[in-house]
Amino acid sequence: MVTIETILGHTGEHLVLLLTTLFVSICISLPLAFASLYSKRVGYVIMKFANLAQAVPSFAVVAIVVPLIGIGFYPALIAILLRALLPIIKNTYIGLSTVNASMLDYADGIGLNKWQILRYIRLPNAYPAIFAGIKFASILINSIAILTAYIGSGGLGELIFDGLVGFNNEKILAGAIPAILIALTLDVIFTAMEKKLVPDYRK
Amino acid sequence: MPSKRIFDRIDSIQLRGVTKKYEGRFAINDLTLDIEGGEMLILIGPSGSGKTTTLRMINRLIEPDSGTIHINGQDIIELEQVSLRRNIGYVIQNIGLFPHMTIAENIGLVAKLEGWDKEKISERVKYLLDFVSLPSEMFMNRYPHQLSGGQQQRVGLARALVMDPPLLLMDEPFGALDPILRKQLQEEFCIIREKLGKTIIFVTHDIEEAFKLADRIGIMDDAKLVQIGTAEELIFHPANDMVASIVDTGKKFKHLDTLRIRDLMTPLDNKYVHAASLAVDEAIDSMLAKDIELAVVSNGNEPVGIVRLPDLMRLGETSDTIGDHAVSVPSFASDELLEPSLKDLHEKGHSIAFVTDNGRISGFLFPNDVFRQLV
Ligand SMILES: Nc1ncnc2c1ncn2[C@@H]1O[C@H](COP(=O)(O)OP(=O)(O)OP(=O)(O)O)[C@@H](O)[C@H]1O
Ligand SMILES: [Mg+2]
């Protein structure tokens, strides 16, 4: 018998992990993406690393942190971070760097400095891409945060794995259904936020 | 932080021995060019001849390898780059409007960066939109993609004017428009230009556009300025075959040899005629009242010459008559052939001539206007 309190408790743990990781990954990714814009070397290294992290299966990333830093909330956070950084960095970088060249040239021609070009031209043009990256990262985080229950992060994954081990369908569903609902909610929230923040200037 | 107003008006722009190379090839080769304050200079020439490079050196988007550029006697290399650019309006073909900003934001961006308050920006934006014949209440809040090409080009001009720069650089501003729209915008620009009174350097591929708009035309070829002069000078005295083929003398003026003066003269309106015995101050009053800048001075039926309003006003207090100040101008019979008369006028540097019928003045011949009609 799974009580409503148990479900809420695990959902709470899951959400804390998810939101903390999302917040930290945004805080790390955006500056890194900006840095890659102004230094080709930095950009190269960051992209190489981020692509590498992407190529390794999620479960392996989760496993590999254990011998390095142990188990618990923070190791889980780091494991998820390694996977969540890439979509945000990559999308932000692409959004910032694929601005029409003659538009940048014109901005230069009317006397905008580098910072103003970033603030008024590059960034607004990159908003849609940045949003897409964050949205994708949040959904990725949601799913990896299930796996990290294996290394002691708690959360909905704990319910699911317990249920799987004990052939307890009720427990499996008690973990899986909230996880699915969270994924759908994230999608709805980010879509709404994007609509609100990015003016509809495209055809 | 507001940029310094570097110049309120342009007196002169001087390029001296300006050279720029890319990968060992000249983009600009030893270019020397003088631009006068208030003139509209149009650069024309084959693709890759260095027109854009020349333009972009003036706002320092490109720095020359050698040579100097002075504006009002000041070496632009010593000026702060941002201030220089904020004092120069820049219009480019096609793209240029920022797609993520509304029309009002596009026009007002630089003013905002210069620290203007919201109200002042909005007022300026409205004024400029109306100036380029776009009703402001209709267009302020639209995004560029909601505008036609011609409307976008007008916004591009309005945006370049936001800081009221004394100098405008325009790189094929009408290049991407269809021919009819282009003609229409050229007409409008002709009128706007008069009101602006700015120094303009303008690049085009379209010789007709150059004839229509330019005070002087500079022909560029292979990184060099081949020839510079008025339309007339280029047509009658092309420096080489390339210039001749650009100004298209052979084709456009094939029919010129059959034209007579009466075909292209401007008929005389009686309001222009003033008696030689008229006092200067009376003539000034009369000309102001009739809204004319030029008067024909006549002695009975005999035309003596012309007087121009600014010249008369410059005389100050005087008891002279306009007969004392009449400037004689050449005179041609209306049935004479046009071409030799134009050549003659050009060689003597006259911009006006009388046309007579049986000794009586019946009209004017304005060679510059004739060119405009022909091309
Ligand atoms: N950044 C650059 N790098 C290398 N070569 C360049 C660069 N900019 C211009 N060039 C070269 O310099 C020459 C002059 O170019 P410019 O753009 O001034 O020509 P243009 O007269 O404006 O031509 P168009 O009519 O096609 O616009 C060309 O041969 C061009 O290829
Ligand atoms: Mg060009």
Coordinates of C-alpha atoms and ligand atoms in Angstrom, one line a residue:
Chain A
M1 CA 0.0 0.0 0.0
V2 CA 1.5 3.3 -1.1
T3 CA 0.2 6.3 0.9
I4 CA -0.4 9.7 -0.6
E5 CA 2.2 11.1 1.8
T6 CA 4.9 8.7 0.4
I7 CA 4.1 9.8 -3.1
L8 CA 4.2 13.5 -2.2
G9 CA 7.4 13.0 -0.3
H10 CA 9.2 11.4 -3.2
T11 CA 7.8 13.8 -5.7
G12 CA 9.1 16.6 -3.5
E13 CA 12.5 15.1 -3.4
H14 CA 12.4 14.6 -7.1
L15 CA 11.4 18.2 -7.8
V16 CA 14.0 19.6 -5.5
L17 CA 16.7 17.7 -7.3
L18 CA 15.3 18.6 -10.7
L19 CA 14.9 22.3 -10.1
T20 CA 18.3 22.6 -8.3
T21 CA 20.0 20.9 -11.2
L22 CA 18.2 22.9 -13.8
F23 CA 19.1 26.1 -12.0
V24 CA 22.7 25.2 -11.6
S25 CA 23.0 24.0 -15.2
I26 CA 21.6 27.3 -16.5
C27 CA 24.0 29.2 -14.3
I28 CA 26.9 27.3 -15.6
S29 CA 25.9 26.9 -19.3
L30 CA 25.0 30.5 -20.2
P31 CA 28.4 32.1 -19.2
L32 CA 30.2 29.2 -20.9
A33 CA 28.2 29.8 -24.0
F34 CA 29.0 33.5 -23.9
A35 CA 32.7 32.7 -23.3
S36 CA 32.8 30.4 -26.4
L37 CA 31.4 33.2 -28.5
Y38 CA 34.4 35.4 -27.8
S39 CA 37.2 32.8 -27.7
K40 CA 37.4 30.2 -30.3
R41 CA 39.7 28.0 -28.1
V42 CA 37.3 28.1 -25.2
G43 CA 34.5 27.3 -27.5
Y44 CA 36.3 24.4 -29.0
V45 CA 37.1 22.9 -25.6
I46 CA 33.6 23.4 -24.2
M47 CA 31.9 21.9 -27.3
K48 CA 34.3 18.9 -27.3
F49 CA 33.6 18.2 -23.6
A50 CA 29.9 18.7 -23.9
N51 CA 29.6 16.4 -26.9
L52 CA 31.7 13.8 -25.2
A53 CA 29.4 13.9 -22.1
Q54 CA 26.4 13.5 -24.5
A55 CA 27.9 10.4 -26.2
V56 CA 28.2 8.5 -22.9
P57 CA 25.0 6.6 -21.9
S58 CA 23.1 8.4 -19.1
F59 CA 23.3 5.3 -16.9
A60 CA 27.1 5.1 -17.3
V61 CA 27.4 8.8 -16.3
V62 CA 25.4 8.1 -13.2
A63 CA 27.5 5.1 -12.4
I64 CA 30.8 6.7 -12.9
V65 CA 30.4 9.4 -10.3
V66 CA 30.1 6.8 -7.5
P67 CA 33.8 5.8 -7.4
L68 CA 34.7 9.4 -7.8
I69 CA 32.5 11.2 -5.3
G70 CA 30.3 8.6 -3.7
I71 CA 26.6 8.6 -3.4
G72 CA 23.8 10.9 -2.3
F73 CA 22.1 14.1 -3.5
Y74 CA 25.2 16.0 -4.6
P75 CA 26.8 13.2 -6.6
A76 CA 23.4 12.7 -8.3
L77 CA 23.3 16.4 -9.0
I78 CA 26.7 16.3 -10.6
A79 CA 25.9 13.3 -12.7
I80 CA 22.8 14.9 -14.1
L81 CA 24.6 18.2 -14.7
L82 CA 27.1 16.4 -16.9
R83 CA 24.3 15.5 -19.2
A84 CA 22.1 18.6 -18.9
L85 CA 24.8 21.2 -19.7
L86 CA 25.2 20.2 -23.3
P87 CA 21.8 21.1 -24.7
I88 CA 21.8 24.5 -23.0
I89 CA 25.4 25.4 -24.0
K90 CA 25.0 24.1 -27.5
N91 CA 21.7 25.8 -28.2
T92 CA 22.8 29.1 -26.6
Y93 CA 26.0 29.1 -28.5
I94 CA 24.3 28.3 -31.8
G95 CA 21.6 30.9 -31.1
L96 CA 24.1 33.6 -30.3
S97 CA 26.5 32.8 -33.1
T98 CA 24.2 32.2 -36.0
V99 CA 22.9 35.8 -36.1
N100 CA 22.9 37.2 -39.6
A101 CA 26.3 38.6 -40.4
S102 CA 25.2 41.7 -42.2
M103 CA 22.9 42.5 -39.2
L104 CA 25.9 42.4 -36.9
D105 CA 27.9 44.4 -39.4
Y106 CA 25.2 47.0 -39.5
A107 CA 25.1 47.2 -35.7
D108 CA 28.8 47.8 -35.7
G109 CA 28.3 50.4 -38.4
I110 CA 25.9 52.5 -36.3
G111 CA 28.3 52.4 -33.3
L112 CA 27.1 49.5 -31.1
N113 CA 29.9 48.1 -29.0
K114 CA 30.4 44.4 -28.3
W115 CA 28.4 44.4 -25.2
Q116 CA 25.5 46.3 -26.8
I117 CA 25.5 43.9 -29.7
L118 CA 25.2 41.0 -27.3
R119 CA 22.5 42.6 -25.3
Y120 CA 20.4 44.1 -28.1
I121 CA 21.1 41.9 -31.1
R122 CA 22.6 38.5 -30.3
L123 CA 20.7 37.7 -27.1
P124 CA 17.1 38.5 -28.3
N125 CA 17.8 36.6 -31.5
A126 CA 19.0 33.6 -29.5
Y127 CA 16.0 33.5 -27.1
P128 CA 14.1 30.9 -29.0
A129 CA 17.1 28.6 -29.3
I130 CA 18.0 29.2 -25.6
F131 CA 14.5 28.4 -24.5
A132 CA 14.4 25.2 -26.6
G133 CA 17.7 24.2 -25.0
I134 CA 16.5 24.8 -21.4
K135 CA 13.2 23.0 -22.2
F136 CA 15.0 20.0 -23.5
A137 CA 17.5 20.0 -20.6
S138 CA 14.7 20.1 -18.1
I139 CA 13.0 17.0 -19.6
L140 CA 16.4 15.3 -19.7
I141 CA 17.0 16.1 -16.1
N142 CA 13.6 14.8 -15.2
S143 CA 14.4 11.4 -16.7
I144 CA 17.9 11.1 -15.3
A145 CA 16.7 12.1 -11.9
I146 CA 14.8 8.8 -11.9
L147 CA 18.1 6.9 -12.6
T148 CA 20.0 8.6 -9.8
A149 CA 17.8 6.9 -7.3
Y150 CA 20.3 4.1 -7.8
I151 CA 23.0 6.2 -6.2
G152 CA 20.9 7.5 -3.3
S153 CA 19.3 10.6 -4.6
G154 CA 15.9 9.5 -3.4
G155 CA 12.9 10.8 -5.3
L156 CA 10.4 9.1 -7.7
G157 CA 13.1 6.7 -9.0
E158 CA 13.3 5.1 -5.6
L159 CA 9.6 4.2 -5.8
I160 CA 10.0 2.8 -9.3
F161 CA 13.1 0.7 -8.5
D162 CA 11.6 -0.6 -5.3
G163 CA 8.5 -1.6 -7.2
L164 CA 10.5 -3.2 -10.0
V165 CA 12.5 -5.3 -7.5
G166 CA 9.4 -6.3 -5.5
F167 CA 7.2 -6.9 -8.5
N168 CA 4.9 -4.2 -7.0
N169 CA 2.9 -2.6 -9.8
E170 CA 1.3 -0.1 -7.5
K171 CA 4.7 1.3 -6.4
I172 CA 5.9 1.4 -10.0
L173 CA 2.9 3.4 -11.1
A174 CA 3.2 5.7 -7.9
G175 CA 6.6 6.6 -9.2
A176 CA 6.1 6.6 -12.9
I177 CA 2.8 8.6 -13.2
P178 CA 4.1 11.7 -11.3
A179 CA 7.3 11.6 -13.4
I180 CA 5.3 11.6 -16.6
L181 CA 3.0 14.4 -15.2
I182 CA 6.1 16.4 -14.4
A183 CA 7.5 16.0 -17.9
L184 CA 4.2 17.2 -19.4
T185 CA 4.0 20.1 -17.0
L186 CA 7.5 21.2 -17.8
D187 CA 6.7 21.2 -21.4
V188 CA 3.6 23.3 -20.9
I189 CA 5.3 25.8 -18.6
F190 CA 8.3 26.4 -20.9
T191 CA 6.1 26.7 -24.0
A192 CA 4.0 29.3 -22.2
M193 CA 7.0 31.2 -20.9
E194 CA 8.6 31.2 -24.3
K195 CA 5.4 32.6 -25.9
K196 CA 5.4 35.4 -23.3
L197 CA 9.0 36.3 -23.4
V198 CA 9.8 36.0 -27.1
P199 CA 7.7 38.4 -29.2
D200 CA 6.2 36.9 -32.3
Y201 CA 8.5 38.6 -34.8
R202 CA 8.9 35.6 -37.1
K203 CA 6.7 34.8 -40.0
Chain B
M1 CA 26.6 57.9 -22.2
P2 CA 25.9 60.4 -25.0
S3 CA 28.5 60.6 -27.8
K4 CA 30.1 63.8 -28.7
R5 CA 28.6 65.7 -31.6
I6 CA 31.7 65.8 -33.8
F7 CA 30.4 67.9 -36.6
D8 CA 27.2 69.8 -37.1
R9 CA 27.8 70.1 -40.8
I10 CA 30.2 68.8 -43.4
D11 CA 32.5 71.3 -45.1
S12 CA 34.7 68.8 -46.8
I13 CA 35.7 65.1 -46.9
Q14 CA 39.2 64.4 -48.3
L15 CA 40.6 61.0 -49.1
R16 CA 44.3 61.1 -49.8
G17 CA 46.2 58.2 -51.3
V18 CA 43.9 55.7 -49.6
T19 CA 44.9 52.1 -50.3
K20 CA 43.5 48.8 -49.0
K21 CA 44.6 45.3 -50.0
Y22 CA 43.0 42.0 -49.3
E23 CA 45.3 39.0 -49.7
G24 CA 47.7 40.9 -51.9
R25 CA 44.9 42.3 -54.2
F26 CA 43.9 45.9 -54.2
A27 CA 40.4 46.6 -53.0
I28 CA 41.2 50.3 -53.2
N29 CA 44.3 51.6 -55.0
D30 CA 45.7 55.0 -54.1
L31 CA 42.3 56.7 -54.0
T32 CA 42.2 60.5 -53.8
L33 CA 38.8 62.0 -53.6
D34 CA 37.3 65.3 -52.5
I35 CA 33.7 65.5 -51.4
E36 CA 32.1 68.9 -50.9
G37 CA 29.8 69.7 -48.0
G38 CA 26.2 69.3 -49.0
E39 CA 26.7 67.4 -52.2
M40 CA 25.4 64.1 -53.2
L41 CA 28.2 62.0 -54.6
I42 CA 27.2 58.7 -56.3
L43 CA 29.8 56.0 -56.8
I44 CA 29.1 53.6 -59.6
G45 CA 31.1 50.8 -61.2
P46 CA 31.4 47.1 -61.8
S47 CA 31.0 44.6 -59.0
G48 CA 34.2 44.4 -56.9
S49 CA 35.5 47.7 -58.0
G50 CA 35.8 49.0 -54.4
K51 CA 32.7 51.1 -53.9
T52 CA 31.6 49.5 -50.7
T53 CA 35.2 49.5 -49.4
T54 CA 35.4 53.2 -50.1
L55 CA 32.2 53.9 -48.2
R56 CA 33.1 51.8 -45.2
M57 CA 36.4 53.5 -44.8
I58 CA 34.6 56.7 -44.1
N59 CA 32.9 55.3 -41.0
R60 CA 35.9 53.2 -40.2
L61 CA 34.3 49.9 -40.6
I62 CA 37.4 49.3 -42.7
E63 CA 40.8 50.9 -41.8
P64 CA 43.0 51.7 -44.8
D65 CA 46.5 50.2 -45.1
S66 CA 47.8 53.6 -46.1
G67 CA 46.5 57.1 -46.9
T68 CA 44.4 59.4 -44.8
I69 CA 40.8 60.5 -44.6
H70 CA 39.9 63.9 -43.3
I71 CA 36.5 65.2 -42.4
N72 CA 36.3 69.0 -42.0
G73 CA 40.1 68.9 -41.8
Q74 CA 40.1 66.4 -39.0
D75 CA 41.9 63.1 -39.5
I76 CA 39.2 60.5 -38.7
I77 CA 41.8 58.1 -37.2
E78 CA 42.0 60.5 -34.3
L79 CA 38.3 60.5 -33.7
E80 CA 36.6 58.1 -31.3
Q81 CA 35.1 55.3 -33.4
V82 CA 31.7 55.2 -31.8
S83 CA 31.2 59.0 -31.9
L84 CA 32.2 59.0 -35.5
R85 CA 29.7 56.4 -36.4
R86 CA 26.9 58.1 -34.4
N87 CA 27.6 61.2 -36.5
I88 CA 27.2 59.3 -39.7
G89 CA 24.0 57.8 -41.0
Y90 CA 24.4 54.4 -42.6
V91 CA 21.9 52.8 -44.9
I92 CA 22.5 49.4 -46.5
Q93 CA 20.7 47.2 -49.0
N94 CA 18.1 44.8 -47.9
I95 CA 18.7 43.5 -44.5
G96 CA 19.7 45.9 -41.7
L97 CA 16.4 46.2 -39.9
F98 CA 16.6 44.1 -36.7
P99 CA 13.8 41.5 -37.1
H100 CA 13.3 41.1 -33.3
M101 CA 12.6 44.8 -32.8
T102 CA 9.5 46.8 -33.7
I103 CA 9.8 49.6 -36.2
A104 CA 9.8 52.1 -33.4
E105 CA 12.5 50.2 -31.5
N106 CA 14.6 49.9 -34.7
I107 CA 14.5 53.6 -35.4
G108 CA 15.0 54.6 -31.7
L109 CA 17.8 52.1 -30.8
V110 CA 20.7 54.5 -31.1
A111 CA 18.8 57.3 -29.4
K112 CA 18.1 55.0 -26.6
L113 CA 21.8 54.1 -26.3
E114 CA 22.6 57.8 -26.3
G115 CA 20.4 58.1 -23.2
W116 CA 17.5 60.0 -24.6
D117 CA 14.3 59.7 -22.6
K118 CA 11.4 57.7 -23.8
E119 CA 9.2 60.6 -24.7
K120 CA 11.9 62.3 -26.8
I121 CA 12.6 59.1 -28.6
S122 CA 9.0 58.4 -29.4
E123 CA 8.5 61.9 -30.7
R124 CA 11.6 61.6 -32.9
V125 CA 10.4 58.2 -34.2
K126 CA 7.0 59.6 -35.1
Y127 CA 8.5 62.6 -36.8
L128 CA 10.9 60.4 -38.9
L129 CA 8.2 57.9 -39.9
D130 CA 6.0 60.7 -41.1
F131 CA 9.0 62.2 -42.8
V132 CA 9.5 59.1 -44.9
S133 CA 5.7 58.9 -45.6
L134 CA 4.8 56.1 -43.3
P135 CA 1.9 57.0 -41.0
S136 CA 3.5 56.6 -37.5
E137 CA 0.5 55.2 -35.7
M138 CA 0.2 52.5 -38.3
F139 CA 3.8 51.4 -38.3
M140 CA 5.4 52.1 -34.9
N141 CA 4.5 48.7 -33.4
R142 CA 4.9 46.5 -36.3
Y143 CA 7.8 44.1 -36.9
P144 CA 9.9 44.4 -40.0
H145 CA 8.6 41.2 -41.6
Q146 CA 5.1 42.8 -41.6
L147 CA 6.4 45.5 -44.0
S148 CA 6.9 45.5 -47.7
G149 CA 10.4 45.9 -49.1
G150 CA 9.8 49.6 -50.0
Q151 CA 8.4 50.3 -46.5
Q152 CA 11.4 48.6 -44.9
Q153 CA 13.8 50.7 -47.0
R154 CA 12.0 53.8 -45.8
V155 CA 12.4 52.7 -42.2
G156 CA 16.0 52.1 -42.9
L157 CA 16.4 55.7 -44.0
A158 CA 14.4 57.0 -41.0
R159 CA 16.7 55.0 -38.7
A160 CA 19.8 56.4 -40.2
L161 CA 18.4 59.9 -39.6
V162 CA 17.6 59.4 -35.9
M163 CA 20.6 61.3 -34.6
D164 CA 20.3 63.9 -37.4
P165 CA 23.8 63.1 -38.8
P166 CA 25.2 65.6 -41.2
L167 CA 26.6 62.8 -43.4
L168 CA 24.8 59.9 -44.9
L169 CA 26.5 56.8 -46.3
M170 CA 24.1 54.7 -48.5
D171 CA 25.2 51.4 -50.0
E172 CA 22.8 50.4 -52.8
P173 CA 19.8 51.4 -50.7
F174 CA 17.3 50.7 -53.5
G175 CA 19.2 47.8 -55.0
A176 CA 16.9 45.0 -53.9
L177 CA 13.6 46.7 -55.0
D178 CA 11.7 46.0 -58.1
P179 CA 12.2 48.6 -60.9
I180 CA 8.9 50.5 -60.5
L181 CA 9.2 50.7 -56.7
R182 CA 12.8 51.8 -57.1
K183 CA 11.7 54.7 -59.4
Q184 CA 9.1 55.7 -56.9
L185 CA 11.5 55.7 -54.0
Q186 CA 14.0 57.6 -56.1
E187 CA 11.5 60.3 -56.7
E188 CA 10.6 60.5 -53.1
F189 CA 14.3 60.6 -52.1
C190 CA 14.9 63.4 -54.5
I191 CA 12.4 65.5 -52.5
I192 CA 13.5 64.3 -49.1
R193 CA 17.1 65.1 -50.1
E194 CA 16.3 68.8 -50.7
K195 CA 14.7 69.0 -47.3
L196 CA 17.6 67.2 -45.6
G197 CA 20.4 69.3 -47.0
K198 CA 22.9 66.7 -46.0
T199 CA 26.1 65.5 -47.5
I200 CA 25.4 62.1 -49.0
I201 CA 27.7 59.4 -50.5
F202 CA 25.7 56.8 -52.3
V203 CA 26.6 53.6 -54.0
T204 CA 24.6 52.2 -56.9
H205 CA 24.7 49.9 -59.9
D206 CA 22.0 51.8 -61.7
I207 CA 23.3 54.7 -63.9
E208 CA 19.8 56.1 -64.3
E209 CA 19.6 56.3 -60.5
A210 CA 22.9 58.1 -60.5
F211 CA 21.8 60.6 -63.2
K212 CA 18.6 61.3 -61.4
L213 CA 20.0 61.8 -57.9
A214 CA 23.6 62.8 -58.1
D215 CA 25.3 66.1 -58.0
R216 CA 28.4 64.4 -59.1
I217 CA 29.1 60.8 -60.1
G218 CA 32.3 58.9 -59.4
I219 CA 33.1 56.0 -61.7
M220 CA 35.1 53.2 -60.1
D221 CA 36.8 50.4 -61.8
D222 CA 39.4 47.8 -60.6
A223 CA 40.0 49.5 -57.2
K224 CA 40.5 52.9 -58.9
L225 CA 38.5 56.1 -59.2
V226 CA 38.5 56.4 -63.0
Q227 CA 36.6 59.7 -63.4
I228 CA 34.4 62.0 -61.3
G229 CA 32.2 64.7 -62.5
T230 CA 28.6 65.8 -63.3
A231 CA 26.4 63.6 -65.5
E232 CA 27.1 66.0 -68.3
E233 CA 30.8 65.9 -68.0
L234 CA 30.8 62.1 -68.0
I235 CA 28.6 61.9 -71.0
F236 CA 30.4 64.4 -73.1
H237 CA 33.9 63.8 -72.0
P238 CA 34.2 60.2 -70.8
A239 CA 37.8 59.5 -69.7
N240 CA 37.8 56.1 -71.4
D241 CA 35.6 53.5 -73.1
M242 CA 34.6 52.0 -69.8
V243 CA 33.1 55.3 -68.6
A244 CA 31.5 55.8 -72.0
S245 CA 29.9 52.4 -71.8
I246 CA 28.7 52.9 -68.2
V247 CA 27.1 56.3 -69.1
D248 CA 25.8 54.6 -72.2
T249 CA 26.3 57.6 -74.4
G250 CA 25.9 55.7 -77.6
K251 CA 22.5 54.2 -76.9
K252 CA 20.7 56.7 -74.7
F253 CA 21.7 59.7 -76.7
K254 CA 21.3 58.2 -80.2
H255 CA 18.2 60.3 -80.7
L256 CA 19.9 63.4 -79.4
D257 CA 21.3 64.5 -82.8
T258 CA 17.8 64.9 -84.1
L259 CA 16.4 66.9 -81.3
R260 CA 16.0 70.6 -81.6
I261 CA 16.2 73.1 -78.7
R262 CA 12.4 73.8 -78.7
D263 CA 11.8 70.1 -77.9
L264 CA 13.4 70.4 -74.6
M265 CA 13.3 74.0 -73.7
T266 CA 11.3 75.3 -70.6
P267 CA 8.8 77.8 -71.9
L268 CA 9.0 81.2 -70.4
D269 CA 6.4 82.4 -67.9
N270 CA 5.8 86.1 -67.9
K271 CA 6.2 86.3 -64.2
Y272 CA 10.0 85.9 -64.7
V273 CA 10.4 89.0 -66.8
H274 CA 11.5 92.2 -65.0
A275 CA 12.3 95.6 -66.5
A276 CA 16.0 96.5 -66.4
S277 CA 15.0 99.9 -64.8
L278 CA 13.5 98.2 -61.7
A279 CA 15.3 99.0 -58.4
V280 CA 17.1 96.1 -56.8
D281 CA 14.9 96.1 -53.6
E282 CA 11.7 96.2 -55.6
A283 CA 12.9 93.3 -57.7
I284 CA 13.6 91.3 -54.5
D285 CA 10.1 92.0 -53.2
S286 CA 8.6 91.0 -56.5
M287 CA 10.6 87.8 -56.8
L288 CA 9.8 86.8 -53.2
A289 CA 6.1 87.4 -53.8
K290 CA 6.2 85.3 -57.0
D291 CA 8.3 82.6 -55.4
I292 CA 11.0 82.7 -58.0
E293 CA 14.7 82.6 -57.6
L294 CA 15.7 83.9 -61.0
A295 CA 14.5 86.7 -63.2
V296 CA 15.0 87.7 -66.8
V297 CA 16.1 91.3 -67.1
S298 CA 14.6 92.9 -70.2
N299 CA 15.0 96.1 -71.9
G300 CA 11.8 96.6 -73.8
N301 CA 11.5 93.3 -75.6
E302 CA 15.3 92.7 -75.6
P303 CA 16.5 90.3 -73.0
V304 CA 19.6 91.7 -71.3
G305 CA 20.5 88.9 -69.0
I306 CA 19.4 87.3 -65.7
V307 CA 19.6 88.1 -62.0
R308 CA 19.4 85.6 -59.2
L309 CA 17.6 86.3 -56.0
P310 CA 20.5 85.3 -53.6
D311 CA 22.9 87.6 -55.5
L312 CA 20.5 90.5 -55.3
M313 CA 19.9 90.0 -51.6
R314 CA 23.7 89.9 -51.0
L315 CA 24.0 93.4 -52.4
G316 CA 22.4 95.0 -49.3
E317 CA 21.4 98.6 -49.3
T318 CA 21.7 100.0 -52.9
S319 CA 20.1 102.4 -55.3
D320 CA 21.2 100.3 -58.3
T321 CA 18.7 98.9 -60.8
I322 CA 18.7 95.2 -61.8
G323 CA 19.9 96.3 -65.2
D324 CA 23.2 97.2 -63.5
H325 CA 23.6 93.6 -62.2
A326 CA 22.2 91.6 -65.0
V327 CA 24.4 88.7 -66.0
S328 CA 24.4 88.0 -69.7
V329 CA 23.7 84.4 -70.8
P330 CA 24.0 82.7 -74.1
S331 CA 21.1 82.8 -76.4
F332 CA 20.0 80.2 -79.0
A333 CA 17.2 80.2 -81.5
S334 CA 14.6 77.6 -80.8
D335 CA 15.0 75.8 -84.1
E336 CA 18.7 75.2 -83.6
L337 CA 20.0 71.6 -83.0
L338 CA 20.1 70.7 -79.3
E339 CA 23.3 68.7 -79.2
P340 CA 25.9 71.3 -80.3
S341 CA 24.1 73.9 -78.1
L342 CA 24.5 71.7 -75.1
K343 CA 28.1 71.0 -75.9
D344 CA 28.7 74.7 -76.3
L345 CA 27.0 75.5 -72.9
H346 CA 28.9 72.8 -71.2
E347 CA 32.3 74.0 -72.5
K348 CA 31.6 77.5 -71.4
G349 CA 30.3 76.4 -68.0
H350 CA 26.8 77.8 -68.3
S351 CA 23.9 76.3 -66.5
I352 CA 21.2 78.4 -68.3
A353 CA 20.5 79.9 -71.7
F354 CA 17.8 81.9 -73.4
V355 CA 15.8 80.5 -76.2
T356 CA 14.6 83.0 -78.7
D357 CA 12.0 83.0 -81.4
N358 CA 12.6 85.8 -84.0
G359 CA 14.7 87.6 -81.5
R360 CA 12.1 87.5 -78.8
I361 CA 12.8 85.4 -75.7
S362 CA 10.4 82.5 -75.5
G363 CA 12.0 80.2 -73.0
F364 CA 15.0 78.8 -71.1
L365 CA 17.3 76.0 -71.7
F366 CA 18.6 74.3 -68.5
P367 CA 21.3 71.8 -69.7
N368 CA 21.2 69.9 -66.4
D369 CA 17.5 69.6 -66.6
V370 CA 17.7 68.5 -70.2
F371 CA 20.0 65.6 -69.1
R372 CA 17.5 64.6 -66.5
Q373 CA 14.8 64.5 -69.1
L374 CA 16.9 62.5 -71.5
V375 CA 18.1 59.8 -69.2
Ligands
LIG1 N1 36.7 41.2 -46.1 C1 37.3 41.0 -47.3 N2 38.2 40.0 -47.5 C2 38.7 39.8 -48.7 N3 38.4 40.5 -49.8 C3 37.5 41.5 -49.7 C4 36.9 41.8 -48.5 N4 36.1 42.9 -48.7 C5 36.2 43.2 -50.0 N5 37.1 42.4 -50.6 C6 37.4 42.5 -52.0 O1 37.7 43.8 -52.3 C7 37.2 44.2 -53.6 C8 36.3 45.4 -53.5 O2 35.2 45.0 -52.8 P1 33.9 46.0 -52.6 O3 33.0 45.3 -51.7 O4 34.4 47.3 -52.2 O5 33.3 46.1 -54.1 P2 32.0 46.8 -54.6 O6 32.5 47.8 -55.6 O7 31.2 47.3 -53.5 O8 31.3 45.6 -55.3 P3 29.7 45.3 -55.4 O9 29.2 46.2 -56.5 O10 29.6 43.9 -55.8 O11 29.1 45.6 -54.1 C9 36.6 42.9 -54.2 O12 37.5 42.3 -55.0 C10 36.3 42.1 -53.0 O13 36.3 40.7 -53.3
MG2 MG 29.3 46.8 -52.6

